[in-house]
């Protein structure tokens, strides 16, 4: 009997390659397609090496943790391996998960917001693409613990609203500035620099927001939004000024016109 | 030969007559048509003044050229005006010169003893065309880069002399800058002085009452100058010249139209030997015109002339609409 079982293990074949998994899990494979996470293997999140192919051709992965059972660990360390900036920010938030604590006592981890809009985080949901967290998903997650009237919830919601306003202004000004760089009279240098700065800040906010330090986040946002609005305002003002350039041409043209009249009158006087 | 030159050019007597010429009465019977040359000379003067201002702020390097033109166009106070006047001056100058050439051709003003006035005028036009081309390269936008590449290809074995290598370098920019602000102005100032002195020597064609001292001619010249300046100012203020994005050498040359002056050549390039006719045949015909037409048949000259003009104009229209 022992020999038989040993023999069974010997003929077992490892089947933990993504190609092997995706033969059956086509839905998850589709979700992964086009995501940066497509380069990860299945077991880098569902970590185990117990996926084996039985001699009969079936795959056994009884011990492979699904997302549901894996939720406690919530992959924070796995994500942090690449997303170091976000992890550094996240660690100063009050949401850091202590992975040593038993299930149920955990705070919020990556997948609480980044698993599509599905609050249930069902295995085989849209989570495999690891989408950007929507505002709805985030606030939904917040409401899991915080009262909607609480200061933390209000501050968080305000932060997201302000961030959306900044993003909106960046793209609106970018669209408005299109083609204006080739126009004469006014330089777009300042606005271009402010736009580049605001874009950098917006990207930084995307990372640093994971720390939930609302005050410094607001300061950072304002440091980009202020110069952007100021430079765009001064750009529009200078353009309006340039529109008024005729005020320089009119006296000159009047002078030239008067000269023509003078020349013609003198010429006529000379002939008579 | 020397006798002939002396009788036509009168270099020896030029100096002595220069002072008296300025004070002697002007010919009568000269309408506004003859002020076209004065209008063109006025623009050349404007080009010299605005060009000098632009040269003060221009950087003739591959990397700095576009930036410096952007500073002139967008940041320098009234820099846009200097540049717009310069660019519109070019359009107006070429247009007026073409009209000038056409008007004098129709009137047959090139016939003896005024051959050299005509020849100097034709060469002057070629020099100004060279000025247009070199000036167009200086901002180093995509159009400039493409113009440079096409010119390099057209020049064939002489191409590397113009550009320097496959792609323009700092040296190319310096070459074009020096040509544009030094060699070409020197050439056109010399030719213009010659052209004007010769007109003074041989009198305006069609001027009959040489001693009438009609003062309205001078008034007409002054009026033509002033109207030209006003037109130039209106164009520059109404449509100030912007600046296209910096040239990207990695982009392959897309089909783009050259300046309207070069449209006939652009079209002819696609038509094999026609290119050589436009590039060399037409200028040669223009220079040789006074020596071909010695007054045998006025009608024949006009018909032949209009066939050539129509052909070149048709090439231009085809180039513009293709």
Coordinates of C-alpha atoms in Angstrom, one line a residue:
Chain A
X1 CA 0.0 0.0 0.0
X2 CA 2.8 2.4 1.0
X3 CA 4.7 1.6 -2.1
X4 CA 1.6 2.2 -4.2
X5 CA 1.1 5.7 -2.7
X6 CA 4.7 6.5 -3.1
X7 CA 4.5 5.4 -6.7
X8 CA 1.5 7.6 -7.2
X9 CA 3.4 10.7 -6.0
X10 CA 6.4 9.8 -8.2
X11 CA 4.3 9.9 -11.4
X12 CA 2.6 13.1 -10.3
X13 CA 3.5 16.0 -12.5
X14 CA 3.7 19.7 -11.5
X15 CA 0.9 21.7 -13.1
X16 CA 1.4 25.1 -11.6
X17 CA 2.3 27.0 -14.7
X18 CA -0.1 29.7 -15.8
X19 CA -0.7 27.9 -19.1
X20 CA -1.8 24.8 -17.2
X21 CA -4.2 26.8 -15.0
X22 CA -5.7 28.8 -17.8
X23 CA -6.7 25.7 -19.6
X24 CA -9.6 25.6 -17.3
X25 CA -9.8 29.1 -15.7
X26 CA -10.4 30.9 -19.0
X27 CA -12.4 33.7 -17.3
X28 CA -9.6 34.6 -15.0
X29 CA -7.2 34.4 -18.0
X30 CA -9.3 36.9 -19.9
X31 CA -9.3 39.3 -16.9
X32 CA -5.5 39.1 -16.7
X33 CA -5.0 39.8 -20.3
X34 CA -3.7 43.4 -20.9
X35 CA -3.0 43.9 -17.2
X36 CA 0.5 44.4 -16.0
X37 CA -0.1 41.5 -13.7
X38 CA -0.3 39.1 -16.7
X39 CA 3.4 38.6 -16.2
X40 CA 2.8 37.1 -12.8
X41 CA 2.1 33.5 -12.4
X42 CA -1.1 32.3 -10.8
X43 CA 0.7 30.9 -7.7
X44 CA 2.5 34.2 -7.1
X45 CA -0.8 35.3 -5.5
X46 CA -2.5 32.0 -4.9
X47 CA 0.8 30.8 -3.5
X48 CA 1.3 27.1 -3.2
X49 CA 3.2 24.4 -4.9
X50 CA 0.6 21.8 -4.4
X51 CA -0.9 22.0 -7.9
X52 CA -0.2 18.7 -9.4
X53 CA -1.4 16.6 -12.2
X54 CA -2.6 13.2 -11.3
X55 CA -1.7 10.2 -13.4
X56 CA -5.3 10.1 -14.5
X57 CA -4.8 13.6 -16.1
X58 CA -6.9 15.5 -13.6
X59 CA -5.4 18.4 -11.6
X60 CA -5.6 18.5 -7.9
X61 CA -5.3 21.8 -6.1
X62 CA -7.4 21.2 -3.1
X63 CA -5.1 23.3 -0.9
X64 CA -4.8 26.2 -3.2
X65 CA -6.2 29.2 -1.3
X66 CA -8.9 31.1 -3.1
X67 CA -9.1 34.8 -2.6
X68 CA -11.8 34.4 0.0
X69 CA -9.7 32.3 2.2
X70 CA -6.6 34.3 1.4
X71 CA -8.3 37.6 2.3
X72 CA -6.7 37.8 5.7
X73 CA -3.2 38.1 4.3
X74 CA -4.7 40.2 1.5
X75 CA -1.6 39.9 -0.5
X76 CA -0.1 43.2 0.9
X77 CA 3.4 41.8 1.0
X78 CA 3.1 40.4 -2.4
X79 CA 1.9 43.7 -3.9
X80 CA 4.6 45.5 -1.9
X81 CA 7.3 43.6 -3.7
X82 CA 6.7 45.8 -6.7
X83 CA 4.6 48.7 -5.5
X84 CA 7.1 49.9 -3.0
X85 CA 6.0 53.6 -3.1
X86 CA 2.4 52.7 -2.4
X87 CA 3.4 50.3 0.3
X88 CA 5.6 52.9 2.0
X89 CA 2.7 55.3 2.0
X90 CA 0.2 52.7 3.1
X91 CA 2.4 51.7 6.1
X92 CA 1.8 55.1 7.8
X93 CA -1.9 54.8 7.4
X94 CA -4.0 53.4 10.1
X95 CA -5.0 50.5 7.9
X96 CA -1.8 48.5 8.0
X97 CA -2.7 44.9 8.2
X98 CA -0.8 42.9 10.9
X99 CA -0.5 39.6 9.1
X100 CA 0.4 37.8 12.2
X101 CA -3.0 38.4 13.7
X102 CA -5.7 35.8 13.1
X103 CA -8.3 36.3 10.4
X104 CA -11.1 38.7 11.2
X105 CA -9.0 41.2 13.1
X106 CA -7.4 42.6 10.0
X107 CA -7.9 46.1 8.8
X108 CA -7.9 47.1 5.1
X109 CA -5.6 45.7 2.5
X110 CA -4.9 46.2 -1.2
X111 CA -7.8 44.1 -2.5
X112 CA -10.4 45.8 -0.3
X113 CA -10.4 48.6 -2.8
X114 CA -8.6 47.1 -5.9
X115 CA -10.8 44.2 -6.7
X116 CA -13.2 45.7 -9.1
X117 CA -16.5 47.0 -7.8
X118 CA -17.5 43.7 -6.3
X119 CA -17.6 44.1 -2.6
X120 CA -17.9 40.4 -2.1
X121 CA -14.5 39.8 -3.7
X122 CA -15.7 36.5 -5.0
X123 CA -13.1 34.2 -6.5
X124 CA -13.3 34.5 -10.2
X125 CA -14.7 38.0 -10.0
X126 CA -13.2 40.8 -11.9
X127 CA -10.4 41.0 -9.4
X128 CA -7.8 39.3 -11.6
X129 CA -7.1 42.5 -13.6
X130 CA -6.4 44.3 -10.3
X131 CA -8.2 47.4 -11.5
X132 CA -7.6 50.9 -10.3
X133 CA -9.8 51.5 -7.3
X134 CA -12.9 53.4 -8.2
X135 CA -14.1 56.1 -5.9
X136 CA -17.2 54.0 -5.3
X137 CA -15.2 50.9 -4.3
X138 CA -13.0 52.9 -2.0
X139 CA -15.8 54.7 -0.2
X140 CA -17.7 51.5 0.0
X141 CA -14.7 50.0 1.7
X142 CA -14.5 52.9 4.1
X143 CA -18.1 52.6 5.0
X144 CA -17.3 49.1 6.2
X145 CA -16.0 50.6 9.4
X146 CA -16.5 54.3 9.4
X147 CA -19.8 56.2 9.9
X148 CA -20.5 58.4 6.9
X149 CA -20.7 61.3 9.4
X150 CA -17.3 60.6 10.9
X151 CA -14.5 63.1 10.4
X152 CA -12.2 60.4 8.8
X153 CA -14.9 59.5 6.2
X154 CA -15.7 63.1 5.4
X155 CA -12.0 64.0 5.0
X156 CA -11.4 61.0 2.8
X157 CA -14.3 61.8 0.6
X158 CA -13.2 65.5 0.4
X159 CA -9.7 64.4 -0.6
X160 CA -11.0 62.3 -3.5
X161 CA -13.3 65.1 -4.6
X162 CA -10.4 67.6 -4.6
X163 CA -8.2 65.1 -6.4
X164 CA -10.9 64.7 -9.1
X165 CA -11.1 68.4 -9.5
X166 CA -7.4 68.6 -10.0
X167 CA -7.4 65.8 -12.5
X168 CA -10.3 67.5 -14.3
X169 CA -8.5 70.8 -14.4
X170 CA -5.3 69.3 -15.7
X171 CA -7.1 67.6 -18.6
X172 CA -9.3 70.6 -19.3
X173 CA -6.3 73.0 -19.4
X174 CA -4.4 70.6 -21.5
X175 CA -7.2 70.5 -24.0
X176 CA -7.6 74.2 -23.9
X177 CA -3.9 74.8 -24.5
X178 CA -3.8 72.5 -27.5
X179 CA -2.4 74.4 -30.5
X180 CA -1.8 77.5 -28.5
X181 CA 2.0 76.8 -28.4
X182 CA 2.3 77.7 -32.0
X183 CA 0.5 81.0 -31.7
X184 CA 2.4 84.3 -31.7
X185 CA 2.6 87.0 -29.0
X186 CA 2.2 84.9 -25.9
X187 CA 4.5 82.2 -24.5
X188 CA 3.0 79.0 -23.2
X189 CA 6.2 78.2 -21.3
X190 CA 4.7 78.9 -17.8
X191 CA 1.5 76.9 -18.4
X192 CA 3.4 74.0 -19.9
X193 CA 5.7 73.9 -16.9
X194 CA 2.7 74.2 -14.4
X195 CA 0.9 71.4 -16.3
X196 CA 3.9 69.1 -16.1
X197 CA 4.3 69.9 -12.4
X198 CA 0.6 69.3 -11.7
X199 CA 0.7 66.0 -13.6
X200 CA 3.7 64.9 -11.5
X201 CA 1.9 65.9 -8.4
X202 CA -1.3 64.1 -9.4
X203 CA 0.7 61.0 -10.0
X204 CA 2.4 61.4 -6.6
X205 CA -0.9 61.9 -5.0
X206 CA -2.1 58.7 -6.5
X207 CA 0.6 57.0 -4.5
X208 CA 0.7 59.0 -1.4
X209 CA -3.1 58.9 -0.9
X210 CA -2.6 55.4 0.4
X211 CA -1.2 56.9 3.6
X212 CA -4.4 58.8 4.3
X213 CA -2.5 61.7 5.8
X214 CA -5.2 64.1 4.7
X215 CA -3.5 67.3 5.8
X216 CA -0.2 66.8 3.9
X217 CA -2.1 65.4 0.9
X218 CA -4.2 68.5 0.8
X219 CA -1.1 70.7 1.0
X220 CA 0.5 68.7 -1.9
X221 CA -2.6 69.0 -4.0
X222 CA -2.8 72.8 -3.4
X223 CA 0.9 73.2 -4.3
X224 CA 0.1 71.9 -7.8
X225 CA -3.4 73.4 -8.3
X226 CA -2.4 76.9 -7.2
X227 CA 0.4 77.5 -9.8
X228 CA -1.6 75.8 -12.5
X229 CA -4.6 78.1 -12.1
X230 CA -2.4 81.1 -11.7
X231 CA -0.4 80.4 -14.9
X232 CA -3.5 79.6 -16.9
X233 CA -5.1 82.8 -15.7
X234 CA -2.0 84.9 -16.6
X235 CA -1.9 83.1 -20.0
X236 CA -5.5 84.0 -20.8
X237 CA -4.8 87.6 -19.6
X238 CA -1.7 87.9 -21.8
X239 CA -3.7 86.5 -24.8
X240 CA -6.4 89.1 -24.3
X241 CA -3.7 91.8 -24.1
X242 CA -2.3 90.5 -27.4
X243 CA -5.7 90.7 -29.0
X244 CA -5.6 94.4 -28.2
X245 CA -2.4 94.9 -30.3
X246 CA -4.3 97.1 -32.8
X247 CA -4.0 100.0 -30.3
X248 CA -0.4 100.2 -31.4
X249 CA -1.2 99.8 -35.1
X250 CA -3.9 102.4 -35.3
X251 CA -1.8 105.5 -34.5
X252 CA 0.9 104.3 -36.9
X253 CA -1.5 103.7 -39.7
X254 CA -3.1 107.1 -39.1
X255 CA 0.4 108.6 -39.4
X256 CA 1.0 106.8 -42.6
X257 CA -2.4 107.8 -44.0
X258 CA -1.8 111.4 -43.1
X259 CA 1.6 111.2 -44.8
X260 CA 0.0 109.9 -48.0
X261 CA -2.6 112.8 -47.9
X262 CA 0.2 115.3 -47.3
X263 CA 2.3 113.9 -50.2
X264 CA -0.7 113.9 -52.6
X265 CA -1.8 117.4 -51.6
X266 CA 1.7 118.8 -52.0
X267 CA 2.1 117.1 -55.4
X268 CA -1.2 118.7 -56.6
X269 CA -0.2 122.1 -55.3
X270 CA 3.1 121.8 -57.2
X271 CA 1.5 121.0 -60.6
X272 CA -1.0 123.9 -60.5
Chain B
X1 CA 33.6 94.9 -75.3
X2 CA 34.9 97.5 -72.9
X3 CA 33.4 100.2 -75.1
X4 CA 30.1 98.5 -75.1
X5 CA 30.1 98.0 -71.3
X6 CA 31.1 101.6 -70.8
X7 CA 28.3 102.8 -73.1
X8 CA 25.8 100.7 -71.3
X9 CA 27.0 100.9 -67.7
X10 CA 28.9 104.1 -67.8
X11 CA 30.8 103.3 -64.6
X12 CA 33.3 106.1 -65.3
X13 CA 30.7 108.8 -65.8
X14 CA 28.4 107.3 -63.1
X15 CA 30.0 109.2 -60.2
X16 CA 30.0 112.6 -61.9
X17 CA 26.4 112.2 -63.0
X18 CA 25.1 110.9 -59.7
X19 CA 24.9 114.2 -58.0
X20 CA 23.3 116.0 -61.0
X21 CA 20.9 113.1 -61.5
X22 CA 19.3 113.4 -58.1
X23 CA 18.4 117.0 -58.7
X24 CA 17.3 116.9 -62.4
X25 CA 13.7 116.9 -63.3
X26 CA 11.9 113.6 -63.4
X27 CA 10.3 112.2 -66.5
X28 CA 6.6 112.6 -67.2
X29 CA 4.2 109.9 -68.3
X30 CA 5.2 107.5 -65.6
X31 CA 2.1 106.0 -64.0
X32 CA 1.8 104.0 -60.8
X33 CA 3.0 100.9 -62.7
X34 CA 6.6 102.1 -62.4
X35 CA 6.3 102.5 -58.7
X36 CA 6.3 98.7 -58.3
X37 CA 10.1 98.8 -58.1
X38 CA 10.0 101.5 -55.5
X39 CA 7.5 99.5 -53.5
X40 CA 9.8 96.4 -53.7
X41 CA 12.8 98.5 -52.6
X42 CA 10.7 99.8 -49.7
X43 CA 10.0 96.3 -48.5
X44 CA 13.7 95.4 -48.9
X45 CA 14.5 98.2 -46.6
X46 CA 11.9 96.9 -44.1
X47 CA 13.4 93.4 -44.4
X48 CA 16.9 94.8 -43.6
X49 CA 15.5 96.6 -40.5
X50 CA 13.4 93.8 -39.1
X51 CA 16.0 91.2 -40.1
X52 CA 18.6 93.1 -38.1
X53 CA 16.3 93.0 -35.1
X54 CA 15.7 89.3 -35.5
X55 CA 19.4 88.5 -36.0
X56 CA 20.1 90.1 -32.6
X57 CA 18.1 87.4 -30.9
X58 CA 18.5 84.5 -33.2
X59 CA 20.7 81.5 -32.3
X60 CA 22.1 79.7 -35.4
X61 CA 22.4 76.3 -33.8
X62 CA 20.4 73.2 -34.5
X63 CA 19.1 73.0 -31.0
X64 CA 18.8 76.6 -30.2
X65 CA 17.3 77.9 -33.4
X66 CA 13.7 77.0 -32.8
X67 CA 13.9 78.0 -29.2
X68 CA 15.3 81.4 -30.1
X69 CA 12.6 82.0 -32.7
X70 CA 10.0 81.0 -30.1
X71 CA 11.4 83.5 -27.7
X72 CA 11.3 86.2 -30.5
X73 CA 7.8 85.2 -31.5
X74 CA 6.2 84.8 -28.0
X75 CA 8.3 86.3 -25.3
X76 CA 10.2 89.3 -26.7
X77 CA 8.2 92.5 -26.6
X78 CA 7.1 93.2 -30.2
X79 CA 9.3 90.4 -31.3
X80 CA 6.2 88.9 -33.0
X81 CA 5.8 92.2 -34.9
X82 CA 9.4 92.2 -36.2
X83 CA 9.0 88.6 -37.3
X84 CA 5.6 89.0 -38.8
X85 CA 6.7 92.1 -40.7
X86 CA 9.7 90.1 -42.0
X87 CA 7.6 87.1 -43.1
X88 CA 4.8 89.1 -44.6
X89 CA 7.4 91.4 -46.2
X90 CA 8.8 88.3 -47.9
X91 CA 5.3 87.3 -49.3
X92 CA 4.6 90.9 -50.4
X93 CA 8.1 91.4 -51.9
X94 CA 7.9 88.3 -54.0
X95 CA 4.4 89.1 -55.2
X96 CA 5.3 92.7 -56.1
X97 CA 8.5 91.6 -57.9
X98 CA 6.6 89.1 -60.0
X99 CA 4.2 91.9 -60.9
X100 CA 7.1 94.2 -61.6
X101 CA 8.7 91.6 -63.9
X102 CA 5.4 91.0 -65.7
X103 CA 4.7 94.7 -66.2
X104 CA 8.1 95.4 -67.6
X105 CA 8.0 92.3 -69.8
X106 CA 4.7 93.4 -71.3
X107 CA 6.0 96.9 -71.9
X108 CA 9.2 95.6 -73.4
X109 CA 11.3 97.7 -71.1
X110 CA 14.2 95.3 -71.4
X111 CA 15.1 96.3 -75.0
X112 CA 18.2 98.2 -75.8
X113 CA 19.7 100.1 -74.2
X114 CA 18.1 98.8 -71.0
X115 CA 19.2 95.2 -71.3
X116 CA 21.4 95.3 -68.2
X117 CA 18.5 96.8 -66.1
X118 CA 16.5 93.7 -66.9
X119 CA 19.4 91.3 -66.4
X120 CA 20.2 92.9 -63.0
X121 CA 16.5 92.7 -62.1
X122 CA 16.3 89.0 -63.0
X123 CA 19.5 88.2 -61.0
X124 CA 18.1 90.3 -58.1
X125 CA 14.9 88.2 -58.2
X126 CA 17.0 85.0 -58.1
X127 CA 19.0 86.4 -55.1
X128 CA 15.7 87.2 -53.3
X129 CA 14.4 83.7 -54.0
X130 CA 17.6 82.4 -52.4
X131 CA 16.9 84.7 -49.4
X132 CA 13.4 83.3 -49.1
X133 CA 14.7 79.8 -49.1
X134 CA 17.5 80.3 -46.6
X135 CA 15.2 82.4 -44.4
X136 CA 12.6 79.6 -44.3
X137 CA 15.2 77.2 -43.0
X138 CA 16.2 79.3 -40.0
X139 CA 13.3 78.6 -37.6
X140 CA 14.1 74.9 -37.9
X141 CA 10.5 73.7 -37.8
X142 CA 9.4 70.6 -39.7
X143 CA 8.8 72.6 -42.8
X144 CA 12.3 74.0 -42.7
X145 CA 13.8 70.5 -42.2
X146 CA 11.8 69.1 -45.1
X147 CA 12.7 72.0 -47.3
X148 CA 16.3 71.4 -46.5
X149 CA 16.2 67.7 -47.2
X150 CA 14.4 68.3 -50.5
X151 CA 16.9 71.0 -51.5
X152 CA 19.7 68.7 -50.6
X153 CA 18.3 66.0 -52.8
X154 CA 17.6 68.4 -55.7
X155 CA 21.2 69.7 -55.5
X156 CA 22.4 66.2 -56.1
X157 CA 26.2 66.0 -55.7
X158 CA 26.2 69.5 -54.4
X159 CA 23.7 68.6 -51.6
X160 CA 26.4 67.8 -49.0
X161 CA 27.8 71.2 -49.6
X162 CA 24.5 72.8 -48.6
X163 CA 23.6 70.6 -45.7
X164 CA 27.0 69.2 -44.7
X165 CA 25.8 65.6 -44.2
X166 CA 22.7 63.5 -44.3
X167 CA 21.0 65.6 -41.6
X168 CA 21.6 69.3 -40.8
X169 CA 24.1 70.1 -38.1
X170 CA 25.1 73.3 -36.3
X171 CA 27.4 74.1 -39.2
X172 CA 24.4 73.9 -41.6
X173 CA 22.5 76.4 -39.5
X174 CA 25.5 78.8 -39.4
X175 CA 25.9 78.5 -43.2
X176 CA 22.3 79.3 -43.8
X177 CA 22.4 82.1 -41.3
X178 CA 25.5 83.7 -42.8
X179 CA 24.1 83.3 -46.3
X180 CA 20.8 84.9 -45.2
X181 CA 22.1 87.9 -43.3
X182 CA 25.4 88.5 -45.0
X183 CA 25.9 87.2 -48.5
X184 CA 22.4 87.6 -49.8
X185 CA 21.8 91.1 -48.5
X186 CA 25.3 92.1 -49.8
X187 CA 24.3 90.7 -53.2
X188 CA 20.9 92.3 -53.4
X189 CA 22.1 95.7 -52.1
X190 CA 24.8 95.7 -54.8
X191 CA 22.3 94.6 -57.5
X192 CA 19.7 97.0 -56.4
X193 CA 22.1 99.9 -56.5
X194 CA 23.2 98.8 -60.0
X195 CA 19.6 98.4 -61.1
X196 CA 18.5 101.8 -59.8
X197 CA 21.6 103.6 -61.1
X198 CA 21.0 102.1 -64.6
X199 CA 17.3 103.2 -64.5
X200 CA 18.6 106.6 -63.7
X201 CA 21.1 106.4 -66.5
X202 CA 18.8 105.2 -69.2
X203 CA 15.7 106.9 -67.9
X204 CA 12.4 105.1 -67.3
X205 CA 11.1 103.3 -70.3
X206 CA 8.2 105.2 -71.8
X207 CA 9.2 108.5 -70.2
X208 CA 8.6 111.0 -73.0
X209 CA 8.8 114.5 -71.9
X210 CA 12.2 114.3 -70.2
X211 CA 12.3 117.8 -69.0
X212 CA 8.8 118.3 -67.9
X213 CA 9.9 117.9 -64.3
X214 CA 6.6 116.4 -63.4
X215 CA 6.6 116.4 -59.6
X216 CA 3.8 113.9 -59.2
X217 CA 6.2 111.1 -60.1
X218 CA 8.2 111.6 -56.9
X219 CA 4.8 111.9 -55.1
X220 CA 3.8 108.6 -56.6
X221 CA 6.9 106.9 -55.5
X222 CA 6.5 108.3 -52.0
X223 CA 2.8 107.2 -52.0
X224 CA 3.7 103.7 -53.2
X225 CA 6.2 103.4 -50.4
X226 CA 3.7 104.6 -47.8
X227 CA 0.9 102.3 -49.1
X228 CA 3.3 99.4 -49.0
X229 CA 4.3 100.1 -45.5
X230 CA 0.7 100.4 -44.4
X231 CA -0.3 97.2 -46.2
X232 CA 2.6 95.4 -44.5
X233 CA 1.6 96.7 -41.1
X234 CA -2.0 95.7 -41.5
X235 CA -1.0 92.2 -42.6
X236 CA 1.4 91.8 -39.7
X237 CA -1.1 93.0 -37.1
X238 CA -4.0 91.1 -38.5
X239 CA -2.3 87.8 -39.1
X240 CA 0.8 87.7 -36.9
X241 CA 3.1 84.8 -37.8
X242 CA 3.1 81.8 -35.4
X243 CA 5.6 79.1 -35.0
X244 CA 5.2 75.5 -36.0
X245 CA 6.6 72.8 -33.6
X246 CA 10.3 72.0 -33.7
X247 CA 11.6 69.8 -36.4
X248 CA 11.7 66.1 -35.6
X249 CA 14.5 64.4 -37.5
X250 CA 13.2 61.0 -36.7
X251 CA 10.0 61.7 -38.7
X252 CA 10.1 60.6 -42.3
X253 CA 9.4 63.3 -44.8
X254 CA 5.7 63.5 -45.4
X255 CA 4.3 65.1 -48.4
X256 CA 4.2 68.7 -47.5
X257 CA 3.8 71.7 -49.7
X258 CA 6.6 74.3 -50.0
X259 CA 6.2 78.0 -50.0
X260 CA 4.0 79.2 -52.9
X261 CA 6.9 80.7 -54.7
X262 CA 8.4 77.2 -55.0
X263 CA 5.2 75.4 -55.9
X264 CA 6.0 75.3 -59.7
X265 CA 9.3 73.6 -58.9
X266 CA 7.7 71.3 -56.4
X267 CA 5.2 70.1 -59.1
X268 CA 7.9 70.0 -61.8
X269 CA 10.0 67.7 -59.6
X270 CA 7.4 65.0 -60.1
X271 CA 7.4 65.4 -63.8
X272 CA 11.0 64.4 -64.8
X273 CA 12.7 66.7 -67.3
X274 CA 10.2 69.5 -66.6
X275 CA 12.2 70.1 -63.4
X276 CA 15.2 71.1 -65.3
X277 CA 13.2 73.4 -67.5
X278 CA 11.8 75.2 -64.4
X279 CA 15.1 75.2 -62.5
X280 CA 17.4 76.3 -65.4
X281 CA 15.3 76.9 -68.5
X282 CA 13.1 79.6 -67.2
X283 CA 15.8 81.7 -65.5
X284 CA 18.0 81.3 -68.7
X285 CA 15.2 82.5 -70.9
X286 CA 14.6 85.5 -68.6
X287 CA 18.2 86.5 -68.7
X288 CA 18.5 86.0 -72.4
X289 CA 15.2 87.8 -73.2
X290 CA 16.7 91.2 -74.1
X291 CA 19.1 89.5 -76.4
X292 CA 16.5 87.2 -78.1
X293 CA 13.9 89.9 -78.5
X294 CA 15.5 92.8 -80.4
X295 CA 12.1 94.2 -81.5
X296 CA 11.6 91.9 -84.4
X297 CA 8.1 90.8 -83.5
X298 CA 6.4 92.2 -80.5
X299 CA 3.4 89.9 -80.8
X300 CA 5.6 86.7 -81.1
X301 CA 7.5 87.7 -77.9
X302 CA 4.3 88.3 -76.0
X303 CA 2.7 85.0 -77.1
X304 CA 5.9 83.1 -76.3
X305 CA 6.1 84.8 -73.0
X306 CA 2.6 84.1 -72.0
X307 CA 2.9 80.5 -72.9
X308 CA 5.9 80.2 -70.6
X309 CA 4.2 82.2 -67.8
X310 CA 1.0 80.2 -68.2
X311 CA 2.9 76.9 -68.1
X312 CA 4.8 77.9 -64.9
X313 CA 1.6 79.3 -63.3
X314 CA -0.2 76.0 -64.2
X315 CA 2.5 74.0 -62.6
X316 CA 2.1 76.2 -59.5
X317 CA -1.6 75.6 -59.4
X318 CA -1.2 71.9 -60.0
X319 CA 1.4 71.8 -57.2
X320 CA -1.0 73.7 -54.8
X321 CA -4.0 71.5 -55.6
X322 CA -2.3 68.1 -56.0

